[in-house]
Coordinates of C-alpha atoms in Angstrom, one line a residue:
M276 CA -50.3 47.8 20.6
S277 CA -50.8 50.6 18.2
T278 CA -50.2 53.1 21.0
L279 CA -46.8 51.6 21.6
Y280 CA -45.8 51.8 18.0
T281 CA -46.9 55.4 17.9
S282 CA -44.7 56.5 20.9
D283 CA -41.8 54.6 19.5
F284 CA -42.2 56.4 16.2
I285 CA -42.4 59.8 17.9
S286 CA -39.3 59.1 19.9
L287 CA -37.4 58.0 16.8
R288 CA -38.4 61.2 14.9
T289 CA -37.4 63.5 17.8
A290 CA -34.0 61.7 18.4
P291 CA -32.0 63.5 15.7
W292 CA -33.2 66.9 16.9
A293 CA -32.1 66.0 20.4
V294 CA -28.7 65.0 19.1
F295 CA -28.4 68.3 17.1
A296 CA -29.4 70.3 20.2
L297 CA -26.8 68.5 22.3
L298 CA -24.2 69.2 19.7
A299 CA -25.2 72.9 19.4
L300 CA -25.1 73.2 23.2
G301 CA -21.6 71.7 23.2
A302 CA -20.5 74.1 20.4
C303 CA -21.7 77.0 22.5
H304 CA -19.4 76.0 25.3
R305 CA -16.4 75.5 23.0
Q306 CA -13.6 78.1 23.6
A307 CA -12.8 80.4 20.7
P308 CA -9.4 79.7 19.0
S309 CA -6.5 82.0 20.2
A310 CA -5.2 84.6 17.7
A311 CA -1.9 83.9 16.0
P312 CA 1.0 85.9 17.6
P313 CA 2.5 88.7 15.4
A314 CA 5.3 87.6 13.2
L315 CA 8.7 89.1 13.8
V316 CA 10.0 91.0 10.7
L317 CA 13.1 93.0 10.1
A318 CA 12.0 96.5 9.1
S319 CA 13.3 100.1 9.1
P320 CA 11.9 103.5 8.2
V321 CA 13.1 104.9 4.9
H322 CA 14.0 108.6 4.3
S323 CA 14.1 110.4 1.0
Y324 CA 17.1 112.2 -0.5
S325 CA 17.0 115.7 -1.9
G326 CA 16.3 115.1 -5.6
I327 CA 16.5 112.9 -8.6
G328 CA 19.7 110.9 -8.6
A329 CA 20.7 112.2 -5.2
G330 CA 20.2 108.8 -3.7
E331 CA 23.2 107.5 -5.7
S332 CA 25.7 108.8 -3.1
I333 CA 29.3 108.8 -4.1
R334 CA 31.4 107.4 -1.3
Y335 CA 35.2 106.6 -1.6
P336 CA 38.0 106.0 0.8
V337 CA 40.4 108.9 1.1
E338 CA 43.8 109.8 2.4
A339 CA 44.8 113.1 4.0
A340 CA 47.8 114.8 2.4
A341 CA 49.3 118.2 2.2
R342 CA 48.2 120.4 -0.7
Y343 CA 51.8 121.3 -1.4
S344 CA 54.9 119.2 -0.8
N345 CA 58.4 119.0 -2.1
A346 CA 61.7 117.2 -1.8
M347 CA 64.5 119.1 -0.1
S348 CA 67.9 118.8 -1.7
F349 CA 71.2 120.5 -2.0
R350 CA 72.0 122.5 -5.1
V351 CA 75.6 121.4 -5.1
A352 CA 77.4 118.1 -4.5
G353 CA 79.2 117.4 -1.3
K354 CA 79.6 115.3 1.8
L355 CA 76.7 115.5 4.3
I356 CA 78.2 116.3 7.7
E357 CA 75.2 117.5 9.7
R358 CA 71.5 116.8 10.0
N359 CA 69.4 118.9 12.4
V360 CA 65.9 117.5 12.0
R361 CA 64.4 114.0 12.0
L362 CA 61.3 112.4 10.5
G363 CA 58.1 114.0 11.8
D364 CA 59.8 117.2 13.0
S365 CA 58.2 120.5 12.3
V366 CA 60.3 123.1 10.6
H367 CA 60.0 126.9 10.0
K368 CA 60.9 129.0 7.0
G369 CA 64.6 129.8 7.1
Q370 CA 65.5 127.0 9.5
V371 CA 68.8 125.2 8.7
V372 CA 68.1 121.5 8.4
A373 CA 71.4 120.0 7.1
R374 CA 74.9 121.0 6.1
L375 CA 77.6 119.8 3.6
D376 CA 81.4 119.9 4.2
P377 CA 82.1 123.6 3.2
V378 CA 85.9 123.4 3.0
D379 CA 86.2 123.4 -0.8
A380 CA 83.4 125.9 -1.2
Q381 CA 85.2 128.3 1.2
K382 CA 88.5 128.0 -0.7
Q383 CA 86.7 128.7 -4.0
A384 CA 85.1 131.7 -2.5
A385 CA 88.4 133.0 -1.1
S386 CA 90.0 132.5 -4.5
A387 CA 87.2 134.3 -6.2
K388 CA 87.5 137.2 -3.7
A389 CA 91.3 137.5 -4.4
A390 CA 90.7 137.5 -8.1
F391 CA 88.1 140.2 -7.6
D392 CA 90.4 142.4 -5.5
A393 CA 93.2 142.1 -8.2
A394 CA 90.8 143.0 -11.0
E395 CA 89.6 146.0 -8.9
H396 CA 93.2 147.3 -8.5
R397 CA 93.9 146.8 -12.2
L398 CA 90.7 148.8 -13.0
V399 CA 91.7 151.6 -10.8
F400 CA 95.2 151.8 -12.4
A401 CA 93.7 151.6 -15.9
K402 CA 91.4 154.5 -15.0
Q403 CA 94.2 156.6 -13.7
Q404 CA 96.3 155.9 -16.8
Q405 CA 93.4 156.8 -19.1
D406 CA 92.9 160.1 -17.3
R407 CA 96.6 161.1 -17.6
D408 CA 96.8 160.1 -21.3
Q409 CA 93.6 162.1 -22.1
A410 CA 95.2 165.2 -20.4
Q411 CA 98.5 164.8 -22.3
F412 CA 96.7 164.2 -25.6
A413 CA 94.8 167.4 -25.1
Q414 CA 98.2 169.2 -25.0
N415 CA 99.5 167.2 -28.0
L416 CA 102.1 165.5 -25.8
I417 CA 101.2 162.0 -26.9
A418 CA 100.2 160.4 -30.2
V419 CA 96.6 159.1 -30.9
N420 CA 97.6 155.5 -30.9
Q421 CA 99.0 155.7 -27.4
L422 CA 95.6 157.1 -26.2
E423 CA 93.8 154.4 -27.9
Q424 CA 95.9 151.7 -26.3
T425 CA 95.2 153.3 -22.9
Q426 CA 91.5 153.3 -23.6
D427 CA 91.7 149.6 -24.6
A428 CA 93.5 148.7 -21.4
Y429 CA 90.8 150.4 -19.4
A430 CA 88.0 148.6 -21.2
A431 CA 89.7 145.3 -20.6
A432 CA 90.3 146.1 -16.9
L433 CA 86.6 147.0 -16.6
A434 CA 85.4 143.8 -18.2
E435 CA 87.8 141.7 -16.0
H436 CA 86.4 143.5 -13.0
E437 CA 82.8 142.6 -13.9
Q438 CA 83.8 139.0 -14.6
S439 CA 85.6 138.6 -11.3
A440 CA 82.6 140.1 -9.5
A441 CA 80.2 137.6 -11.1
Q442 CA 82.6 134.7 -10.2
L443 CA 82.7 135.9 -6.6
V444 CA 78.9 135.9 -6.5
V445 CA 78.8 132.3 -7.8
A446 CA 81.5 131.2 -5.3
R447 CA 79.6 132.8 -2.4
N448 CA 76.3 131.2 -3.6
N449 CA 78.0 127.8 -3.8
L450 CA 79.2 128.3 -0.3
Q451 CA 75.7 129.2 0.8
Y452 CA 74.3 126.2 -1.0
N453 CA 76.2 123.9 1.3
T454 CA 73.6 124.8 3.9
L455 CA 70.1 123.3 3.4
V456 CA 67.4 125.7 4.6
A457 CA 63.6 125.2 4.7
D458 CA 61.8 127.4 2.2
H459 CA 58.4 127.0 3.9
D460 CA 56.8 126.0 7.2
G461 CA 56.1 122.4 7.2
L462 CA 56.5 118.8 8.4
I463 CA 59.4 116.4 7.6
T464 CA 57.8 113.4 5.9
S465 CA 60.9 111.5 4.8
E466 CA 64.6 111.1 5.3
N467 CA 66.5 110.1 2.2
A468 CA 70.2 110.6 3.2
D469 CA 72.5 109.8 6.2
T470 CA 75.2 111.8 7.8
G471 CA 78.6 111.0 6.1
Q472 CA 77.0 110.2 2.8
V473 CA 78.2 112.0 -0.4
V474 CA 75.2 113.4 -2.1
S475 CA 74.9 114.7 -5.6
A476 CA 73.3 118.0 -6.6
G477 CA 69.5 117.7 -6.5
Q478 CA 69.5 114.4 -4.6
A479 CA 66.6 114.3 -2.1
V480 CA 67.6 114.6 1.5
Y481 CA 64.2 115.3 3.2
G482 CA 60.6 115.3 2.2
L483 CA 58.7 118.4 3.3
A484 CA 54.9 118.8 3.5
W485 CA 53.8 122.4 3.7
T486 CA 51.5 123.4 6.5
G487 CA 48.3 125.2 5.6
D488 CA 45.8 123.7 3.2
T489 CA 45.1 120.0 3.7
D490 CA 43.9 117.8 0.9
V491 CA 42.1 114.5 0.9
I492 CA 42.8 112.3 -2.1
L493 CA 40.6 109.6 -3.7
D494 CA 40.7 107.5 -6.8
A495 CA 37.4 107.6 -8.6
A496 CA 36.1 105.0 -11.1
A497 CA 35.4 106.2 -14.7
G498 CA 31.7 105.6 -14.2
D499 CA 31.5 108.2 -11.5
L500 CA 33.3 111.0 -13.3
G501 CA 30.0 112.4 -14.6
R502 CA 28.9 113.1 -11.1
I503 CA 32.1 114.7 -9.8
T504 CA 32.9 118.4 -10.7
V505 CA 35.3 121.0 -9.4
G506 CA 33.8 122.9 -6.5
Q507 CA 31.5 120.0 -5.5
A508 CA 30.8 119.8 -1.7
A509 CA 31.7 116.7 0.2
S510 CA 31.7 115.4 3.8
V511 CA 34.8 113.6 5.2
T512 CA 35.1 111.4 8.2
F513 CA 38.1 109.7 9.8
P514 CA 38.0 106.6 11.9
A515 CA 40.8 108.0 14.0
L516 CA 38.6 111.0 14.8
P517 CA 35.2 109.5 15.8
G518 CA 32.2 111.8 16.0
R519 CA 33.8 114.5 13.8
R520 CA 32.9 115.4 10.3
F521 CA 34.8 117.8 8.0
E522 CA 33.5 119.8 5.1
A523 CA 35.5 119.7 1.9
R524 CA 35.3 120.7 -1.8
V525 CA 36.6 119.1 -4.9
R526 CA 39.7 121.1 -6.0
E527 CA 41.0 119.0 -8.9
V528 CA 40.0 116.1 -11.1
A529 CA 42.7 114.3 -13.1
P530 CA 42.2 114.6 -16.8
A531 CA 43.7 111.2 -17.5
A532 CA 43.4 107.8 -15.8
D533 CA 46.3 106.2 -13.9
P534 CA 47.9 103.8 -16.3
Q535 CA 47.9 100.9 -13.8
S536 CA 44.7 101.3 -11.8
R537 CA 42.7 103.0 -14.6
T538 CA 41.2 105.3 -11.9
Y539 CA 41.1 109.1 -11.8
R540 CA 42.8 111.0 -9.0
V541 CA 40.5 113.5 -7.3
K542 CA 41.7 116.0 -4.8
L543 CA 39.5 117.7 -2.2
T544 CA 40.5 120.5 0.1
L545 CA 39.3 120.5 3.7
A546 CA 37.7 123.7 4.8
E547 CA 38.9 123.6 8.4
P548 CA 41.2 120.6 9.0
G549 CA 42.6 121.7 12.3
P550 CA 45.7 120.1 13.9
A551 CA 43.9 116.8 14.6
V552 CA 43.9 115.8 10.9
R553 CA 47.4 114.4 10.3
F554 CA 48.9 113.6 6.9
G555 CA 48.4 110.0 5.9
M556 CA 45.1 109.5 7.9
T557 CA 42.6 107.4 6.0
G558 CA 38.8 108.0 6.0
D559 CA 35.7 108.2 3.8
A560 CA 34.4 111.0 1.7
T561 CA 30.8 111.3 0.6
L562 CA 30.3 113.7 -2.3
S563 CA 27.0 115.5 -2.5
R564 CA 25.1 116.1 -5.8
V565 CA 25.7 119.4 -7.5
A566 CA 22.4 121.2 -8.0
T567 CA 21.7 122.4 -11.6
A568 CA 19.8 125.5 -12.4
G569 CA 16.1 124.9 -13.1
N570 CA 15.7 121.4 -11.7
T571 CA 14.6 122.3 -8.2
A572 CA 10.9 122.3 -9.0
R573 CA 11.1 118.9 -10.8
E574 CA 12.9 117.1 -8.0
A575 CA 11.2 114.0 -6.7
P576 CA 11.9 112.1 -3.5
V577 CA 14.4 109.2 -3.9
F578 CA 14.8 106.3 -1.5
K579 CA 17.4 103.6 -1.2
V580 CA 16.6 100.2 0.2
P581 CA 18.5 96.9 0.2
A582 CA 17.9 94.6 -2.7
T583 CA 16.4 92.0 -0.3
A584 CA 13.5 94.3 0.3
I585 CA 12.2 94.1 -3.2
F586 CA 9.2 91.7 -3.7
H587 CA 8.4 91.0 -7.4
H588 CA 4.6 90.9 -7.7
G589 CA 4.5 89.3 -11.1
K590 CA 6.7 91.5 -13.2
D591 CA 6.2 94.6 -11.1
P592 CA 8.5 95.4 -8.1
A593 CA 6.9 96.1 -4.8
V594 CA 7.8 96.3 -1.1
W595 CA 6.1 95.3 2.1
V596 CA 5.1 98.3 4.2
I597 CA 4.0 98.1 7.9
R598 CA 0.8 100.1 8.4
P599 CA 1.3 102.4 11.4
T600 CA -2.3 102.1 12.5
D601 CA -2.6 98.4 13.1
S602 CA 0.9 97.0 12.5
T603 CA -0.2 94.9 9.5
L604 CA 1.5 94.4 6.2
E605 CA 0.6 96.2 3.0
L606 CA 2.1 95.3 -0.4
R607 CA 3.1 98.7 -2.0
P608 CA 4.0 98.8 -5.7
V609 CA 7.2 100.9 -6.3
T610 CA 9.2 102.3 -9.2
V611 CA 12.8 101.2 -9.2
G612 CA 15.3 103.6 -10.6
S613 CA 18.4 101.4 -10.5
Y614 CA 20.0 98.3 -9.0
S615 CA 23.5 98.1 -7.6
E616 CA 25.5 95.9 -5.3
R617 CA 24.9 98.3 -2.4
G618 CA 21.1 98.6 -2.7
T619 CA 18.2 99.6 -4.9
T620 CA 17.1 103.1 -5.7
V621 CA 13.3 103.6 -5.5
T622 CA 12.0 106.7 -7.2
G623 CA 8.2 106.2 -6.7
G624 CA 5.7 104.5 -4.4
L625 CA 7.2 105.3 -1.0
R626 CA 6.7 108.1 1.4
D627 CA 9.2 109.5 3.9
G628 CA 9.1 107.5 7.1
D629 CA 7.5 104.4 5.7
N630 CA 8.5 101.2 7.6
V631 CA 9.8 98.8 4.9
V632 CA 10.4 95.1 5.5
L633 CA 14.1 94.5 4.7
A634 CA 14.3 90.7 4.5
G635 CA 12.1 87.6 4.3
V636 CA 9.7 89.3 1.9
H637 CA 8.6 85.9 0.4
T638 CA 7.5 84.5 3.8
V639 CA 4.8 87.1 4.7
Y640 CA 1.4 88.0 3.2
A641 CA -0.9 91.0 3.0
G642 CA -2.8 91.9 6.2
Q643 CA -0.5 89.9 8.4
S644 CA 0.0 91.2 11.9
V645 CA 3.7 91.7 12.5
K646 CA 6.1 93.0 15.1
Q647 CA 9.0 95.2 13.9
A648 CA 12.6 94.5 14.7
R649 CA 15.2 97.1 13.8
P650 CA 18.5 96.0 12.0
L651 CA 21.7 95.9 14.0
F652 CA 23.4 98.6 11.8
D653 CA 20.4 100.7 11.1
G654 CA 21.3 104.2 9.9
E655 CA 25.0 103.6 9.4
A656 CA 24.9 103.1 5.6
D657 CA 22.1 102.9 3.2
G658 CA 21.8 99.5 1.6
D659 CA 24.2 97.9 3.9
V660 CA 21.5 96.2 6.1
A661 CA 20.9 93.3 3.8
E662 CA 23.5 91.1 5.5
P663 CA 22.3 91.6 9.1
A664 CA 18.7 91.4 7.9
A665 CA 19.3 88.0 6.3
A666 CA 21.2 86.9 9.4
L667 CA 18.3 87.8 11.7
N668 CA 15.7 86.2 9.3
A669 CA 17.7 83.0 9.2
A670 CA 18.0 83.0 13.0
T671 CA 14.2 83.1 13.5
P672 CA 12.9 80.5 11.1
I673 CA 10.1 79.4 13.5
N674 CA 8.0 82.6 13.0
A675 CA 8.4 82.4 9.2
A676 CA 7.4 78.8 9.1
A677 CA 4.5 79.3 11.5
T678 CA 3.0 82.2 9.5
P679 CA 1.5 80.0 6.7
I680 CA 0.0 77.7 9.3
N681 CA -1.8 80.5 11.1
A682 CA -3.1 81.8 7.8
A683 CA -4.4 78.3 6.9
T684 CA -6.1 77.8 10.2
T685 CA -7.9 81.1 10.2
P686 CA -10.7 80.2 7.7
I687 CA -11.3 76.9 9.6
N688 CA -11.8 78.8 12.9
A689 CA -14.2 81.2 11.2
A690 CA -16.3 78.3 9.8
E691 CA -16.5 76.7 13.2
A692 CA -17.6 80.0 14.8
R693 CA -20.4 80.2 12.2

């Protein structure tokens, strides 16, 4: 009886150990949990600019225009009877572009010519009379007063001759002014009078844009004037000429603002416009920073990222950077130079080529394994990727939502493995 109790007691003591052994054996055959898939993040490499403040690029819409232009008009009044060019035609220096009715001017010129001929005859007669009287006075054949009268008549005839000659020149000029001639090679940009219309002196008939130097014009805000100087280099592109870039330099900065727009007119001259650049074309000009003497050695790299890439770690700004070795995230503190509606200027903390997360910075964590997705408009404009980044982040909410779950389950799996 005692033997039975002893065996039962031994079996009861060994039972928990057997159960533990069975559980351990089952744990050994349990499969390890699968690793969480990499989260998809929108990221892009950043590149530095060439100095302090250079990241603040100045970009404005521009319009191509001729450096010199003028309104073509008649210098006399008259009836327009002929127009030889039309809008958009090219003209050459000395080319006749329009005519007025010349009948009245021709008659005035003929009358002036007749008056000049009469004055010339009177001058010849007065000269002959003066020579005769001088010879007779030398022989004491005439009195002094008669010689003086002859000399006075000659002086009057000479003055009348000069007056009629000047009037003849004016009449001939008026006749010539009835013909409108191009003073320079150029392009007709406007037509302001029709055939048969009576125009006044100085009334515009055509607009002429001179060929040669081509300007691009922009209206700058007052806050950007400190970064725009005469001689500053710029790069100009036109949507009508894809793939082409034109070099330009600032030629003129208006000293006063436009009274309506309160902007300042800035004119840039294209270095080599070519025939492809037509007047009135619209495009964009990006003005480069003018280097100042002695600041080259102190220049530091400057980066520009979208505002959505900034993660505030407490009070300090930071960005998420993808490590190139293992594609995991690293929170990098940065120094922000300025904020604007087009992006954020970073003056410290980044290196050239770093892959920076552009959106969804509050849904990731340090050390997370990620897969990089490039923005749709990557490289077209700095700071303009925030909208496509937000769109892609909103279109993939599953990965963002799954990330915290993976992070939470990781410690549990590690405890079970131990």
